[in-house]
PDB file of N, CA and C in Angstrom:
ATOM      1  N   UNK A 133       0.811  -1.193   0.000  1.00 47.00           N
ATOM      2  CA  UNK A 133       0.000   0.000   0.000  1.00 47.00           C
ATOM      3  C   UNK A 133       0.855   1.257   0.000  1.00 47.00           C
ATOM      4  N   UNK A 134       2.260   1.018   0.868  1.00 48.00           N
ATOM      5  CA  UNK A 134       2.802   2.122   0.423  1.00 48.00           C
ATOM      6  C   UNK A 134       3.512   2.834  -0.706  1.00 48.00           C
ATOM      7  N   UNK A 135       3.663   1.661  -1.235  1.00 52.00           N
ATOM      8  CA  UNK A 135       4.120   2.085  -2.598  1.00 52.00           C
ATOM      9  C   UNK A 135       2.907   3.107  -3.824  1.00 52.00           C
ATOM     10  N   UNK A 136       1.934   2.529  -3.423  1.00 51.00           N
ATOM     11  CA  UNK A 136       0.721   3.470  -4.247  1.00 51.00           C
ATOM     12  C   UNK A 136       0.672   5.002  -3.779  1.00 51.00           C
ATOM     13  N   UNK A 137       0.996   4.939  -2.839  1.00 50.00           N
ATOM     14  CA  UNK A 137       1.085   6.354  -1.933  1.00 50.00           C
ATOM     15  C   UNK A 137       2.138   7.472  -2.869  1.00 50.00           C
ATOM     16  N   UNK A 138       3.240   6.623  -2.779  1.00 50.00           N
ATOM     17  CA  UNK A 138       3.868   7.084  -2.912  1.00 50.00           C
ATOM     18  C   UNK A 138       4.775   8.040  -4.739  1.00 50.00           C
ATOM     19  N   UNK A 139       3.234   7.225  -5.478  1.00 52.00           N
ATOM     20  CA  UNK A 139       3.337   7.400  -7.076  1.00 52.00           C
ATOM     21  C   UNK A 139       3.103   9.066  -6.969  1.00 52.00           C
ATOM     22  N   UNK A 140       2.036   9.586  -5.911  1.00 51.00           N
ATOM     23  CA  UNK A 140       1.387  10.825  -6.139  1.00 51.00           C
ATOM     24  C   UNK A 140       2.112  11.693  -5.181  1.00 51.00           C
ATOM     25  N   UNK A 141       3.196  11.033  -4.284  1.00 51.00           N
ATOM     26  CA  UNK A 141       4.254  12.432  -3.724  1.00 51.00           C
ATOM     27  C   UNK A 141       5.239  12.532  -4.725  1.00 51.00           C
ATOM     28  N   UNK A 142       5.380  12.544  -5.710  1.00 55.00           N
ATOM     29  CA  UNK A 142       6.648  12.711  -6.424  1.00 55.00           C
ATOM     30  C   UNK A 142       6.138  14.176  -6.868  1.00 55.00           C
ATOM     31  N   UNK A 143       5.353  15.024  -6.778  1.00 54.00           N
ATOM     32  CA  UNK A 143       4.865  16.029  -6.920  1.00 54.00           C
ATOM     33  C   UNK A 143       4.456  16.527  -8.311  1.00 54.00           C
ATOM     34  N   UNK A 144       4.232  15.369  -8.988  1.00 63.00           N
ATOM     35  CA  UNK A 144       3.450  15.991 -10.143  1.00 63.00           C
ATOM     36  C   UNK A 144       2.085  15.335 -10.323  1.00 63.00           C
ATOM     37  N   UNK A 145       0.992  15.922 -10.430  1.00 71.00           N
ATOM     38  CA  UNK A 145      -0.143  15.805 -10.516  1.00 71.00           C
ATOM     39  C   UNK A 145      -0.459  14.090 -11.996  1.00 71.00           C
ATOM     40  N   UNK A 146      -1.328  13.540 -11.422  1.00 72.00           N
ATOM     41  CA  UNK A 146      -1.530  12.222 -12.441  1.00 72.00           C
ATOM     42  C   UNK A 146      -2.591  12.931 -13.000  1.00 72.00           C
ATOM     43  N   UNK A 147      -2.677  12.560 -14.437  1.00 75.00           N
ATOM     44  CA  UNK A 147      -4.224  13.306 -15.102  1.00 75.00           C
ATOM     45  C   UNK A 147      -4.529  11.415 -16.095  1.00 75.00           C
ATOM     46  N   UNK A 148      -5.335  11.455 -15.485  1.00 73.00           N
ATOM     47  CA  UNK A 148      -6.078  10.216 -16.034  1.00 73.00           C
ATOM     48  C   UNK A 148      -6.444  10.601 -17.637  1.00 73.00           C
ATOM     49  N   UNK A 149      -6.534  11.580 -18.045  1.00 76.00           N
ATOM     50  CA  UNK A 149      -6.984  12.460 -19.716  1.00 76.00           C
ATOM     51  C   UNK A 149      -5.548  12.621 -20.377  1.00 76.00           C
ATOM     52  N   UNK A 150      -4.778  12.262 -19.868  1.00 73.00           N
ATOM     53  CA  UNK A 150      -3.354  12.646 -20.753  1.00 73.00           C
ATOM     54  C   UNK A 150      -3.043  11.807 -21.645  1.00 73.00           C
ATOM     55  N   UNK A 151      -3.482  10.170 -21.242  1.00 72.00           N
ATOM     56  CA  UNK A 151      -3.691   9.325 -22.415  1.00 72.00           C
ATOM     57  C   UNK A 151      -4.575   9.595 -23.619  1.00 72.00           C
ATOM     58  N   UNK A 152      -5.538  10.193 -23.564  1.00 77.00           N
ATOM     59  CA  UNK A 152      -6.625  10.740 -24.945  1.00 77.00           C
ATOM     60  C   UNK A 152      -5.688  11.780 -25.483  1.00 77.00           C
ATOM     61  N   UNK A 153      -4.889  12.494 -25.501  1.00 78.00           N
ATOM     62  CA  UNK A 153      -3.849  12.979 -26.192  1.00 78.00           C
ATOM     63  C   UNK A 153      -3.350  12.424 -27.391  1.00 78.00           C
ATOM     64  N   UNK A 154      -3.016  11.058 -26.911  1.00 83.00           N
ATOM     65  CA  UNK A 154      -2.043   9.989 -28.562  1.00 83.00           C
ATOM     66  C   UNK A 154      -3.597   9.632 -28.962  1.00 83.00           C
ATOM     67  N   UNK A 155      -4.335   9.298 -28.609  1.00 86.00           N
ATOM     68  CA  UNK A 155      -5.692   9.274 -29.246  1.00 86.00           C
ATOM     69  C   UNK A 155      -5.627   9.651 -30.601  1.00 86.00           C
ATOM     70  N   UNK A 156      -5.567  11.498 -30.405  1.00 86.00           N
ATOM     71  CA  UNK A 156      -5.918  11.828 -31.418  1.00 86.00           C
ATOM     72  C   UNK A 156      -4.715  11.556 -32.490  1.00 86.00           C
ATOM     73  N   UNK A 157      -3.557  11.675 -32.017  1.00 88.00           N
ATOM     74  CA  UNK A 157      -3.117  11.297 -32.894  1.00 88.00           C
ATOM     75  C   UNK A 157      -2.769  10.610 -33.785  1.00 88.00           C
ATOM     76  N   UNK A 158      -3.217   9.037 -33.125  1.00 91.00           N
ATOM     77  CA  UNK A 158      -3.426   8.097 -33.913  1.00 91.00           C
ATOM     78  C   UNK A 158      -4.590   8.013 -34.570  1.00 91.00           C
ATOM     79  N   UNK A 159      -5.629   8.570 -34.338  1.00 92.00           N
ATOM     80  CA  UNK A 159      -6.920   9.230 -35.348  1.00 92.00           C
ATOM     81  C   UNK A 159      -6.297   9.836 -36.877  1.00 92.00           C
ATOM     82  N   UNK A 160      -5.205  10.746 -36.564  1.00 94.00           N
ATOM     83  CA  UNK A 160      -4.995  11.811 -37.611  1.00 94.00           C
ATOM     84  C   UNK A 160      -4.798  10.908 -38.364  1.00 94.00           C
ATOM     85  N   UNK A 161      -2.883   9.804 -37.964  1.00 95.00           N
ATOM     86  CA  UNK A 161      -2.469   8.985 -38.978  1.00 95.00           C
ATOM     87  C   UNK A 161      -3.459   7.806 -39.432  1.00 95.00           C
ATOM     88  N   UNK A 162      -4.820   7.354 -38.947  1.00 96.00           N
ATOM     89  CA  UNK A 162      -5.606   6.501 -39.406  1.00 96.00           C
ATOM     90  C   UNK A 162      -6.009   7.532 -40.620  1.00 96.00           C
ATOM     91  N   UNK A 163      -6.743   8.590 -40.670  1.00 96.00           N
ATOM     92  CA  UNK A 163      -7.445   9.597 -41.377  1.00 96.00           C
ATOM     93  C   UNK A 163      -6.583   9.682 -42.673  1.00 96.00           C
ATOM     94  N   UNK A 164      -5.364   9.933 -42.995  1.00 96.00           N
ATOM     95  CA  UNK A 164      -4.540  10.640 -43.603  1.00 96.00           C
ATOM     96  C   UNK A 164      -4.219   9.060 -44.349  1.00 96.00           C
ATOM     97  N   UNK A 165      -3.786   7.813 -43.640  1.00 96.00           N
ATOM     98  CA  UNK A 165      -3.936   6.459 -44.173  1.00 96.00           C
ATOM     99  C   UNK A 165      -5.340   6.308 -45.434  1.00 96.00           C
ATOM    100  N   UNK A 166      -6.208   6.426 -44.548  1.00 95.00           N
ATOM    101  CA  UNK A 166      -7.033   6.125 -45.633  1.00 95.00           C
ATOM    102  C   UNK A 166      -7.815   7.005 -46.775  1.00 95.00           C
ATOM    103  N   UNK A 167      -7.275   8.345 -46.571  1.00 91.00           N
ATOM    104  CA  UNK A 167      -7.598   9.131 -48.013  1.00 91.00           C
ATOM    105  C   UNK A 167      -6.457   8.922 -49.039  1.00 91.00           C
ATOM    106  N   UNK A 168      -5.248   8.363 -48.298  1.00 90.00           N
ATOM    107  CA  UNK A 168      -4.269   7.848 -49.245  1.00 90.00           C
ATOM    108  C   UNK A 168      -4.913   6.579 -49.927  1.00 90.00           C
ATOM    109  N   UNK A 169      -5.332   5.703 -49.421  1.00 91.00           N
ATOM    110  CA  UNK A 169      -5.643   4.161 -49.346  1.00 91.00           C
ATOM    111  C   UNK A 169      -6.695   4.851 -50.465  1.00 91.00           C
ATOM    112  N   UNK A 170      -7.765   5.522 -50.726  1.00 89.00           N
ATOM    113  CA  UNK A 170      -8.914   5.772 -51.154  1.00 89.00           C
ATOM    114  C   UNK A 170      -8.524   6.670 -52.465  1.00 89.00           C
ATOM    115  N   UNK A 171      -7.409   7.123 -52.558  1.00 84.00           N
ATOM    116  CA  UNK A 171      -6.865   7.829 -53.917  1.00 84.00           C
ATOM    117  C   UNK A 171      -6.285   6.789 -54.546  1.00 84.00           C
ATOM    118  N   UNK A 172      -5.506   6.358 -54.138  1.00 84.00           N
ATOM    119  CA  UNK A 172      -4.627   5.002 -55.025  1.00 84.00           C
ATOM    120  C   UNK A 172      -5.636   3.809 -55.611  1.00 84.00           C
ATOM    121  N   UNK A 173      -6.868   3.409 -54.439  1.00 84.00           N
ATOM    122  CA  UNK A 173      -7.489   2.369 -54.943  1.00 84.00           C
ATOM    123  C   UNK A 173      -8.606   2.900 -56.032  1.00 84.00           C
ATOM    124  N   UNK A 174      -8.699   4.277 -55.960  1.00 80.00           N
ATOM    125  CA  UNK A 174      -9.733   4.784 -56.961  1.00 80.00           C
ATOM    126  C   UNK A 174      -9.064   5.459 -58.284  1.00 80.00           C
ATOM    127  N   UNK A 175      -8.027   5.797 -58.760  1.00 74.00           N
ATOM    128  CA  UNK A 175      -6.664   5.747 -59.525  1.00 74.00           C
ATOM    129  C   UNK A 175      -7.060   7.649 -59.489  1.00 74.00           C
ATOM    130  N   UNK A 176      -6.901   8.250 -58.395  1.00 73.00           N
ATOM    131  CA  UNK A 176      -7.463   9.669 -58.678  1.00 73.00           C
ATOM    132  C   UNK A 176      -6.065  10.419 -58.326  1.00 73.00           C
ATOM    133  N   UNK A 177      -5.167   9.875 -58.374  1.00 71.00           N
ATOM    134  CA  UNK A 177      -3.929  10.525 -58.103  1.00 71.00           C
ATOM    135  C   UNK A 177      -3.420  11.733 -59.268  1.00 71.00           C
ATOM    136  N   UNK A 178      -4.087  11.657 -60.282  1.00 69.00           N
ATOM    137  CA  UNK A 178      -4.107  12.737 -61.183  1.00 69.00           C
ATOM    138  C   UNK A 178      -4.339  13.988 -60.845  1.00 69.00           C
ATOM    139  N   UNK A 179      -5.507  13.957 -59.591  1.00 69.00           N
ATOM    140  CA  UNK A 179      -5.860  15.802 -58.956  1.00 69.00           C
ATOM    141  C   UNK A 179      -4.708  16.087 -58.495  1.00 69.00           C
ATOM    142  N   UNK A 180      -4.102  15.769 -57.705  1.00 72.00           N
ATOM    143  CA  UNK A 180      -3.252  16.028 -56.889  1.00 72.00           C
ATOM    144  C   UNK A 180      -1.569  16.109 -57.920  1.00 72.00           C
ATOM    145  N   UNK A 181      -1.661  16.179 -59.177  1.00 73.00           N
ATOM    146  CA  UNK A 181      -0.401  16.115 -60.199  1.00 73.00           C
ATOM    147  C   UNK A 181      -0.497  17.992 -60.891  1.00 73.00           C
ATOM    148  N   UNK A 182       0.649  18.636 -61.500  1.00 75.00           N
ATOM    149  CA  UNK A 182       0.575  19.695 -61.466  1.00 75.00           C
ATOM    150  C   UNK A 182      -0.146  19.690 -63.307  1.00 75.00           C
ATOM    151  N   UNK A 183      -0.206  18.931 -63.308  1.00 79.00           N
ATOM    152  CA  UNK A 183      -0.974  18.701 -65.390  1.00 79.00           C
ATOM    153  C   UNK A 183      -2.228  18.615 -65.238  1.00 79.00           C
ATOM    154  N   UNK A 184      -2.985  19.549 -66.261  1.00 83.00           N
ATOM    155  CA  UNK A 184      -4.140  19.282 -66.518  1.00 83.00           C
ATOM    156  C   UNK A 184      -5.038  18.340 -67.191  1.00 83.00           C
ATOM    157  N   UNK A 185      -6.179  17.939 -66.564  1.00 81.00           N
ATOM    158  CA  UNK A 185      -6.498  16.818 -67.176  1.00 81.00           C
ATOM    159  C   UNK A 185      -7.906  16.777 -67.398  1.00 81.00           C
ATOM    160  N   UNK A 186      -8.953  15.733 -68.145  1.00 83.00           N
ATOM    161  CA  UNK A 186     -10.104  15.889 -68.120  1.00 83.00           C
ATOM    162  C   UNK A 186     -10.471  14.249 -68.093  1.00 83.00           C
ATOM    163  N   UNK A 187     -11.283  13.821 -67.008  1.00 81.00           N
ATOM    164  CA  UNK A 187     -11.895  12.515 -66.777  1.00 81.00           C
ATOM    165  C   UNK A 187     -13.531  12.529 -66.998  1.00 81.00           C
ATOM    166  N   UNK A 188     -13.991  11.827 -67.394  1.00 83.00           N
ATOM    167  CA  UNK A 188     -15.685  10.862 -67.700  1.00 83.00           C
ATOM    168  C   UNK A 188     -15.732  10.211 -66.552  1.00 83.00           C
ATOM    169  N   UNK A 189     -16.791  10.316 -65.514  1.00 84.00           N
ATOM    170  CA  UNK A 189     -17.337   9.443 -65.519  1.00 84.00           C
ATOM    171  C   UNK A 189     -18.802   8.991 -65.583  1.00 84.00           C
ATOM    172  N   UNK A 190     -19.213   7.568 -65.434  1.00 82.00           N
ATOM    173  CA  UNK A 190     -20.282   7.103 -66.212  1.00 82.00           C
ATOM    174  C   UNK A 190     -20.551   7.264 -67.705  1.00 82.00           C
ATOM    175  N   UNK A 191     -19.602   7.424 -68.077  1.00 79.00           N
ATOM    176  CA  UNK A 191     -19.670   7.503 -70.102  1.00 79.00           C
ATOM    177  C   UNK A 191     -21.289   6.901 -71.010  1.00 79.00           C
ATOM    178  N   UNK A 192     -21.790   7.704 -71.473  1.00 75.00           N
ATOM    179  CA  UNK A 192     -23.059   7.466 -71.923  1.00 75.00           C
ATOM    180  C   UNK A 192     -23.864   7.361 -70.982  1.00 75.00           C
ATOM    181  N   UNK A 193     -23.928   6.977 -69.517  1.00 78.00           N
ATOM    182  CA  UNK A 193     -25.689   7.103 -69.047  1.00 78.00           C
ATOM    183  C   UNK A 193     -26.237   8.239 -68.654  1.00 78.00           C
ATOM    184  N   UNK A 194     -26.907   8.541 -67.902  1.00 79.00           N
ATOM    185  CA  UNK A 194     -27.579   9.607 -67.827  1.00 79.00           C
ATOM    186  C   UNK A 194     -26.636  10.395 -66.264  1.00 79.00           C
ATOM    187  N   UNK A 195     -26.038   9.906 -65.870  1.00 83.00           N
ATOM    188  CA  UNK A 195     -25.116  10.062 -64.378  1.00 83.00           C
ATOM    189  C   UNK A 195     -24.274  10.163 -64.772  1.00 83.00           C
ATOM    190  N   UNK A 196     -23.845  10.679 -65.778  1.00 83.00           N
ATOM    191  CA  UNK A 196     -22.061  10.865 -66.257  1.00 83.00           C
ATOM    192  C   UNK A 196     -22.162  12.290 -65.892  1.00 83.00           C
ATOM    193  N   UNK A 197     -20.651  12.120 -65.434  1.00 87.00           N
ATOM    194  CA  UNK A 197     -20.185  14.062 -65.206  1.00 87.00           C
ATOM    195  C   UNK A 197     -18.809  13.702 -65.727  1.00 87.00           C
ATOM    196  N   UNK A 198     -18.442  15.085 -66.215  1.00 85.00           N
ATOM    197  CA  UNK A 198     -17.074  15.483 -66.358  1.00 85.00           C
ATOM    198  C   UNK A 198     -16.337  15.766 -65.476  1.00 85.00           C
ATOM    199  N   UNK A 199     -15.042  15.893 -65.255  1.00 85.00           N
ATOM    200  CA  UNK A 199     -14.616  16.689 -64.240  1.00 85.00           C
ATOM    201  C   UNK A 199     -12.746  17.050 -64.736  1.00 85.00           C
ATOM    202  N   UNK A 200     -12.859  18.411 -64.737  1.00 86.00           N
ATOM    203  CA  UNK A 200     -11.962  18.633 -65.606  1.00 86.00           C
ATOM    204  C   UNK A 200     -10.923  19.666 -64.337  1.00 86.00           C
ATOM    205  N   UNK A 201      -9.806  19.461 -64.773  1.00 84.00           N
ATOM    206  CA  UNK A 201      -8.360  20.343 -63.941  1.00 84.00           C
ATOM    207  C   UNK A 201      -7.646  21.054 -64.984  1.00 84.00           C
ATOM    208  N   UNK A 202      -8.056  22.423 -64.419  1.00 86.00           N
ATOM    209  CA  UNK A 202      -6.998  23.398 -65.655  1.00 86.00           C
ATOM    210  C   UNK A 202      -6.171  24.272 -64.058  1.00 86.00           C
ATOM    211  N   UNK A 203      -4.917  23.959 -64.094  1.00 82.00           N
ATOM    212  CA  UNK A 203      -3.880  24.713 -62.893  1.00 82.00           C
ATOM    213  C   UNK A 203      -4.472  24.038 -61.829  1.00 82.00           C
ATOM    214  N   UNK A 204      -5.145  25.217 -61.296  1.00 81.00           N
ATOM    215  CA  UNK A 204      -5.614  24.596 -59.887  1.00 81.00           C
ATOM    216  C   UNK A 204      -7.183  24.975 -59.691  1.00 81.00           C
ATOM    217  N   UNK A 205      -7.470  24.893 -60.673  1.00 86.00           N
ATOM    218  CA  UNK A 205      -9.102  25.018 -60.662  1.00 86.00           C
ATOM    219  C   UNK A 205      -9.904  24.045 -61.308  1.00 86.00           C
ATOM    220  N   UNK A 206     -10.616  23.205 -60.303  1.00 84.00           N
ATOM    221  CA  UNK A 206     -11.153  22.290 -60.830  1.00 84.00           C
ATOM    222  C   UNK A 206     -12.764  21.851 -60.726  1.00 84.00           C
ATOM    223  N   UNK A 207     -13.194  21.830 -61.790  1.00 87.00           N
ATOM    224  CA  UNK A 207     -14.498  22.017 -62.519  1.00 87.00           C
ATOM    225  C   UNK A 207     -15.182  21.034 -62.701  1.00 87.00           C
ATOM    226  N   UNK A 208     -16.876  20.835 -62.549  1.00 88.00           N
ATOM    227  CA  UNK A 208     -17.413  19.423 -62.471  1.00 88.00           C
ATOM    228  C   UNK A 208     -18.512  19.727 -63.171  1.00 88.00           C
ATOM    229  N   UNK A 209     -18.911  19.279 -64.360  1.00 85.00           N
ATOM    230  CA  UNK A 209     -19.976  19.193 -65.025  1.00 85.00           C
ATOM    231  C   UNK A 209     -20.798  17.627 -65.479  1.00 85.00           C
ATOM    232  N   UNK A 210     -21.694  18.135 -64.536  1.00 83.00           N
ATOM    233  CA  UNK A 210     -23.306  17.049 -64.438  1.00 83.00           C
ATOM    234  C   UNK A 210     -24.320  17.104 -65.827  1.00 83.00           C
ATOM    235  N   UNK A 211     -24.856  16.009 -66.380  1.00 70.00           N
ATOM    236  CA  UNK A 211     -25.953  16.165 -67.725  1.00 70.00           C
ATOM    237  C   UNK A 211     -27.102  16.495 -66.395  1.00 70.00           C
ATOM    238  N   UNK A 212     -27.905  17.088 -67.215  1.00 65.00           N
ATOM    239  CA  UNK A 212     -29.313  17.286 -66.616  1.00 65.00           C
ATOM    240  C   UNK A 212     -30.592  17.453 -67.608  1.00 65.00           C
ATOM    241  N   UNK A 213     -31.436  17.476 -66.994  1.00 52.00           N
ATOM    242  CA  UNK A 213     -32.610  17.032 -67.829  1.00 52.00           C
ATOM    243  C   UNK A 213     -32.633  18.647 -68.480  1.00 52.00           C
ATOM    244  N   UNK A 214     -32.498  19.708 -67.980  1.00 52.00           N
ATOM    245  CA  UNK A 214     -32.120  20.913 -69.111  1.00 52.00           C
ATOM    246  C   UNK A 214     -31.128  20.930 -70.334  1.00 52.00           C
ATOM    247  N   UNK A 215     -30.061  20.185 -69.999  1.00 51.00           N
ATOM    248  CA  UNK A 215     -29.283  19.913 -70.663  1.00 51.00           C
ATOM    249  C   UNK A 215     -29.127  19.465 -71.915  1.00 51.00           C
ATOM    250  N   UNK A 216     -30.658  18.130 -71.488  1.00 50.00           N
ATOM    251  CA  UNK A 216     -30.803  16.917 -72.697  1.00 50.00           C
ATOM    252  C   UNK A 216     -32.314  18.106 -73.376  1.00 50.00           C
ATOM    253  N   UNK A 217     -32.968  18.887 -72.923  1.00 51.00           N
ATOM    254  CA  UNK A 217     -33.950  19.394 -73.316  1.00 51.00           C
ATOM    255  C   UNK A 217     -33.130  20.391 -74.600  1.00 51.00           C
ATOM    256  N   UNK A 218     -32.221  21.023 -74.096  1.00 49.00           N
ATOM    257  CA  UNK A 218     -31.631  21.836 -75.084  1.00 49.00           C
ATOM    258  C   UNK A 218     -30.746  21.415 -76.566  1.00 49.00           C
ATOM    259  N   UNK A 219     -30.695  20.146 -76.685  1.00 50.00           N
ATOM    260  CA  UNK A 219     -30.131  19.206 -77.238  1.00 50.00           C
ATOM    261  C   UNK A 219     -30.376  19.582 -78.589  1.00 50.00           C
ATOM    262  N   UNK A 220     -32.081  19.665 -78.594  1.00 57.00           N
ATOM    263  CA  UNK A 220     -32.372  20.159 -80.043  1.00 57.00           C
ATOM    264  C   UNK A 220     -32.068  21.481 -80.864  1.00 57.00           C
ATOM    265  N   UNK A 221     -31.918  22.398 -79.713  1.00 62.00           N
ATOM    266  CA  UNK A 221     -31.329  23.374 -80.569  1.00 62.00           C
ATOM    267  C   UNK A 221     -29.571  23.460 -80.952  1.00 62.00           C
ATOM    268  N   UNK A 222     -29.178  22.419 -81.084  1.00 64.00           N
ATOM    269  CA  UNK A 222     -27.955  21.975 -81.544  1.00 64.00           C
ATOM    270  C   UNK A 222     -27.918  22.039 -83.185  1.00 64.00           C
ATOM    271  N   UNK A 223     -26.229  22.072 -83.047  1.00 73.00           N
ATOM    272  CA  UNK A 223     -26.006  21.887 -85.011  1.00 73.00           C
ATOM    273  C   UNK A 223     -25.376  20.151 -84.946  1.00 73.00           C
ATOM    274  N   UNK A 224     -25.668  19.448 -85.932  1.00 76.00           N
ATOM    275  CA  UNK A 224     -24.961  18.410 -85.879  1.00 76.00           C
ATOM    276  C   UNK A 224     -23.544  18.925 -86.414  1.00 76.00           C
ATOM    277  N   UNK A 225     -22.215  18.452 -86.614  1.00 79.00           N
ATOM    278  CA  UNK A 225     -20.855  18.825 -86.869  1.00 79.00           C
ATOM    279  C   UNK A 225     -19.836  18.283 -87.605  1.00 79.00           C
ATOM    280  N   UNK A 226     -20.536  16.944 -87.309  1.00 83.00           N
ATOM    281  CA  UNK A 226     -19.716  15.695 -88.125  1.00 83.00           C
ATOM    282  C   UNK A 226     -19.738  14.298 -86.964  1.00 83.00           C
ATOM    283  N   UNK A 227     -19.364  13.377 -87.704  1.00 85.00           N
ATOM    284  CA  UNK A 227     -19.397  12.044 -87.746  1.00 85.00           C
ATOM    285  C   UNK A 227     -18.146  11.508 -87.109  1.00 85.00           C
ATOM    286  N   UNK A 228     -17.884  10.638 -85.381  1.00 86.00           N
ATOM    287  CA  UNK A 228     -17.060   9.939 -84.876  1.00 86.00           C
ATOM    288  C   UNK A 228     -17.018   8.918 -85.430  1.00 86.00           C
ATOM    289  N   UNK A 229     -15.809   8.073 -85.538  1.00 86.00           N
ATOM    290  CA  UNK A 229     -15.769   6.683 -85.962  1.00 86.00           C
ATOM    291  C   UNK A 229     -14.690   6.073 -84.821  1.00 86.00           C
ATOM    292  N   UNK A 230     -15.123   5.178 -84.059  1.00 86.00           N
ATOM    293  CA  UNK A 230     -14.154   4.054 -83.453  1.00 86.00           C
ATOM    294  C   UNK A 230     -13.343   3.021 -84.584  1.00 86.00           C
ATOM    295  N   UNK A 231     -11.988   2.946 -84.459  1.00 87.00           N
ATOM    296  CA  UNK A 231     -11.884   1.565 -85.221  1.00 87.00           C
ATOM    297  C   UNK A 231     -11.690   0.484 -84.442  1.00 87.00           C
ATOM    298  N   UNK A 232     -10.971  -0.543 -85.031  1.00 87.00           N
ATOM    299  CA  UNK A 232     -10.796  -1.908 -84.542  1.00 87.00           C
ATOM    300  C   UNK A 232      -9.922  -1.882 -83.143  1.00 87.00           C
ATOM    301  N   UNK A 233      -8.829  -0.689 -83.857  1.00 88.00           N
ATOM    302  CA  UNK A 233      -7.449  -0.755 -82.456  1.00 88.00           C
ATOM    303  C   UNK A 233      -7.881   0.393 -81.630  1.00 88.00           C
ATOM    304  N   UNK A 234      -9.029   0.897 -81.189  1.00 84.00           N
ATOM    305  CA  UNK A 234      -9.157   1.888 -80.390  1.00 84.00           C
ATOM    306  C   UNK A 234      -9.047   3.190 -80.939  1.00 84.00           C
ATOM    307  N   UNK A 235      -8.408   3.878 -82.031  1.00 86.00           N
ATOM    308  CA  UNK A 235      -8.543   5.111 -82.884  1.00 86.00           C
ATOM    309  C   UNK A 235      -9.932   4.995 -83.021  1.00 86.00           C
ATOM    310  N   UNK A 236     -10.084   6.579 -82.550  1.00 85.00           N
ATOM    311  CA  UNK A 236     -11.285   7.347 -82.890  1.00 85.00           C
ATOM    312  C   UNK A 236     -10.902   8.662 -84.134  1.00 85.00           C
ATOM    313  N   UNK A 237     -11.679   8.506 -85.211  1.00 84.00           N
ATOM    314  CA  UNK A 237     -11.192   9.392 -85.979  1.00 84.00           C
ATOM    315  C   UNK A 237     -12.796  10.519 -86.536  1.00 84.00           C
ATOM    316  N   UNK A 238     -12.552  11.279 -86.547  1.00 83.00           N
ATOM    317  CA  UNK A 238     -13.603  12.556 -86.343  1.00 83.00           C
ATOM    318  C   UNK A 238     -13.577  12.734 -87.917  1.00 83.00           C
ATOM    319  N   UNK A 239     -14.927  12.771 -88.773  1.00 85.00           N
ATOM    320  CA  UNK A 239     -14.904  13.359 -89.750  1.00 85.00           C
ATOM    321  C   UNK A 239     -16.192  14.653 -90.127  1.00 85.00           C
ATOM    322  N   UNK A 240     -15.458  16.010 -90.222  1.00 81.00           N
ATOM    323  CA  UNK A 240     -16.564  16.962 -89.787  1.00 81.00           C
ATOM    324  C   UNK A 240     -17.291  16.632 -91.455  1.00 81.00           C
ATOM    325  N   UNK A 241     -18.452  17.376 -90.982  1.00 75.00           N
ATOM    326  CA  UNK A 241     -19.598  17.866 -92.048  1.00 75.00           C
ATOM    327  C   UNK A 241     -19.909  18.902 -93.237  1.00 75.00           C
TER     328      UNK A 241
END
């Protein structure tokens, strides 16, 4: 018994809360783990590169957005039912062609 006594004369106060301290910090490095873990497994490591770029996704359905990086401004465009309404007042322009090996070749109008 005297030894327990004697943890709290050494004259510094025990704080039972000083352990929730590394808490957080092992919170941060969990946090910071898995937005890494969540860029690599989703291949989005491109935002974070100093080149501009432009990604699809959902290609053809109705839930496709763009999302495009010019410097450091980066831009997200959604189809919407205004979108597809305005469709008709379009010009057609010319004719895409896919080939066999993946070339897409554009022939205007």
């Amino acid at each position: 018994m005297r030894n327990r006594g004697r943890l709290f004369q050494s004259g510094e106060d025990y704080d039972p809360l000083s352990s929730l301290t590394n808490l957080f910090d092992v919170a941060m490095v969990f946090a910071v783990a898995l937005m890494v873990a969540l860029v690599t497994r989703f291949n989005m490591t491109e935002i974070f590169s100093q080149e501009d770029f432009t990604m699809v996704k959902n290609p053809g359905t109705e839930q496709m957005e763009i999302i495009t990086k010019k410097g450091e401004k980066i831009e997200k465009y959604k189809s919407s039912e205004e979108q597809s309404e305005s469709k008709s007042r379009g010009k057609r322009v010319g004719v895409a062609y896919q080939l066999e090996n993946g070339e897409i070749i554009y022939v205007p109008e």
